[in-house]
Short mmCIF file of C-alpha atoms in Angstrom, two decimals:
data_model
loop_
_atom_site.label_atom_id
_atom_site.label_comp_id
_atom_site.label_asym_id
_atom_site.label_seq_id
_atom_site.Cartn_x
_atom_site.Cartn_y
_atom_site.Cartn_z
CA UNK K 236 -64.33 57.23 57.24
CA UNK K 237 -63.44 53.82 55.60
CA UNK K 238 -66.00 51.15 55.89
CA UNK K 239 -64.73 48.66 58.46
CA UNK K 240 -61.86 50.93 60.00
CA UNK K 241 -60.63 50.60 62.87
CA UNK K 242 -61.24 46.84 62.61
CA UNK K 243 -60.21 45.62 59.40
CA UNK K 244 -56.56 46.05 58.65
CA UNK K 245 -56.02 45.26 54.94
CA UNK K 246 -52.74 44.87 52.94
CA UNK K 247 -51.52 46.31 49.53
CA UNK K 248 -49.06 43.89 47.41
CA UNK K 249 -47.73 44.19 44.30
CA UNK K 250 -48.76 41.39 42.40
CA UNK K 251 -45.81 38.82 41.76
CA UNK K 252 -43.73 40.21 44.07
CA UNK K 253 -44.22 40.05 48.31
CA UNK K 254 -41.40 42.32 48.72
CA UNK K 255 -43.64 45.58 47.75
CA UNK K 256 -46.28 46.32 50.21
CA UNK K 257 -48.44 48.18 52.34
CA UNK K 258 -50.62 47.51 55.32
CA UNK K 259 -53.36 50.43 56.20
CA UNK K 260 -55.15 49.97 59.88
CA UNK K 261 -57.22 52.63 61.72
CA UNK K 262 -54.80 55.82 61.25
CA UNK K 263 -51.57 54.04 60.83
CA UNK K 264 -49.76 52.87 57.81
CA UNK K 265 -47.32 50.34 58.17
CA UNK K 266 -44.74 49.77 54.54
CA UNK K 267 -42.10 47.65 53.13
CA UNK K 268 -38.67 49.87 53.41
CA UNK K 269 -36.04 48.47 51.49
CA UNK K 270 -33.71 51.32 52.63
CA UNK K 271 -31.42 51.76 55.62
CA UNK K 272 -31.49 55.58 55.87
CA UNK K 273 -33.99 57.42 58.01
CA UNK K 274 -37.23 57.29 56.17
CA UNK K 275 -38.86 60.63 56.68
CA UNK K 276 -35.62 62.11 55.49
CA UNK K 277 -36.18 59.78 51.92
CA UNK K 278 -39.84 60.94 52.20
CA UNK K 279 -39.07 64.41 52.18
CA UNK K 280 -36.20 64.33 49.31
CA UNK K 281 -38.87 62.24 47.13
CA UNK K 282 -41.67 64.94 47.78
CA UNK K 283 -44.18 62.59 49.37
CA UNK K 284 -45.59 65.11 51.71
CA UNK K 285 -48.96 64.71 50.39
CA UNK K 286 -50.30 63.97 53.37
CA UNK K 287 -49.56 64.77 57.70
CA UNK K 288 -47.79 61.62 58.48
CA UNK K 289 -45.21 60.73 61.91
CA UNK K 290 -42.96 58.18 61.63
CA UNK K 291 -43.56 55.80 64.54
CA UNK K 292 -40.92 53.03 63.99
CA UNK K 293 -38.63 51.89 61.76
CA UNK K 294 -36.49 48.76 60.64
CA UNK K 295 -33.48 49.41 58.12
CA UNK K 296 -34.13 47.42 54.71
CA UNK K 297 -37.46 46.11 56.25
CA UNK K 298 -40.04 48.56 57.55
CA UNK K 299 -41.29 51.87 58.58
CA UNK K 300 -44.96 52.11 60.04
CA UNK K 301 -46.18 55.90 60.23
CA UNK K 302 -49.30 57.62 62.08
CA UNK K 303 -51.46 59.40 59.78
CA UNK K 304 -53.47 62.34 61.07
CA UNK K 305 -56.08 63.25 59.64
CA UNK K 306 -56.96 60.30 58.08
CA UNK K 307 -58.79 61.16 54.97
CA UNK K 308 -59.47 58.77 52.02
CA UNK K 309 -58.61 60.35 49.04
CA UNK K 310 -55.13 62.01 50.14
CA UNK K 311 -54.00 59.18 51.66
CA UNK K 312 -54.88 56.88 48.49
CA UNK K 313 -52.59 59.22 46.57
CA UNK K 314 -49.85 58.72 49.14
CA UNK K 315 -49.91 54.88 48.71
CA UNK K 316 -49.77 55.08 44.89
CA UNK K 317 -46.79 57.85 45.41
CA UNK K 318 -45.23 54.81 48.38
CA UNK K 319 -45.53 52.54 45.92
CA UNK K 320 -43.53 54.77 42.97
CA UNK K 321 -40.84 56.60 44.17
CA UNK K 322 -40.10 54.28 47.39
CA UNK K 323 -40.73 50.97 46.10
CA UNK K 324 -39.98 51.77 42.92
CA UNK K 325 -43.28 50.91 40.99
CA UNK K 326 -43.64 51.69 37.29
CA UNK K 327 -46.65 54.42 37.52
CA UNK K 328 -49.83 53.25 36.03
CA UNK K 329 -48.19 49.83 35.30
CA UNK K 330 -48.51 47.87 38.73
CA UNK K 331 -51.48 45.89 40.20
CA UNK K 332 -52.04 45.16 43.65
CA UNK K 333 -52.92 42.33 45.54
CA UNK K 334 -55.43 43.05 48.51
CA UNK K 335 -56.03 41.07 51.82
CA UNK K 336 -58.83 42.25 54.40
CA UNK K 337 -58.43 41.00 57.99
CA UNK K 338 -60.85 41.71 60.80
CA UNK K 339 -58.58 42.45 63.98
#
């Protein structure tokens, strides 16, 4: 269990640049999608299946938001640094994040 969950949601950003993000609350992760096709089919053909995750909603070239179940620290770390590579497009090893802790 993360300290603070389910009351603290806190959000990822790539430093310098707002468009690259991800929030994390209670079991749901909620991520900048600059895409306008379905994103659990761009998941799948970019192997992040690291994790059990259900894509709850969607905005083309805006958002997707996606229950995560079971909710486990160290697998879904991985599956934010993966997010942040091959769906954001991060250089691996070579970006630094911004974070922001907000008690809901």
């Amino acid at each position: 269990m993360v300290e603070g969950a389910p009351d603290t949601c806190v959000t990822f950003e790539v430093a310098g640049d707002s468009e690259q993000w991800v929030q994390v609350f209670d079991q749901t992760v909620n991520a900048a999608y600059p895409y306008s096709d379905n994103p659990e089919e761009r998941l799948s053909k970019l192997g992040l299946s690291l994790i059990s995750t259900k894509l709850n909603c969607w905005e083309e070239n805006k958002f997707a938001t996606f229950e995560v179940t079971p909710f486990e620290v160290e697998p879904v770390t991985e599956w934010l640094d993966a997010y942040f590579v091959r769906v954001l497009g991060c250089r691996s090893g070579e970006y630094h994040l911004d974070t922001a802790f907000v008690q809901i």
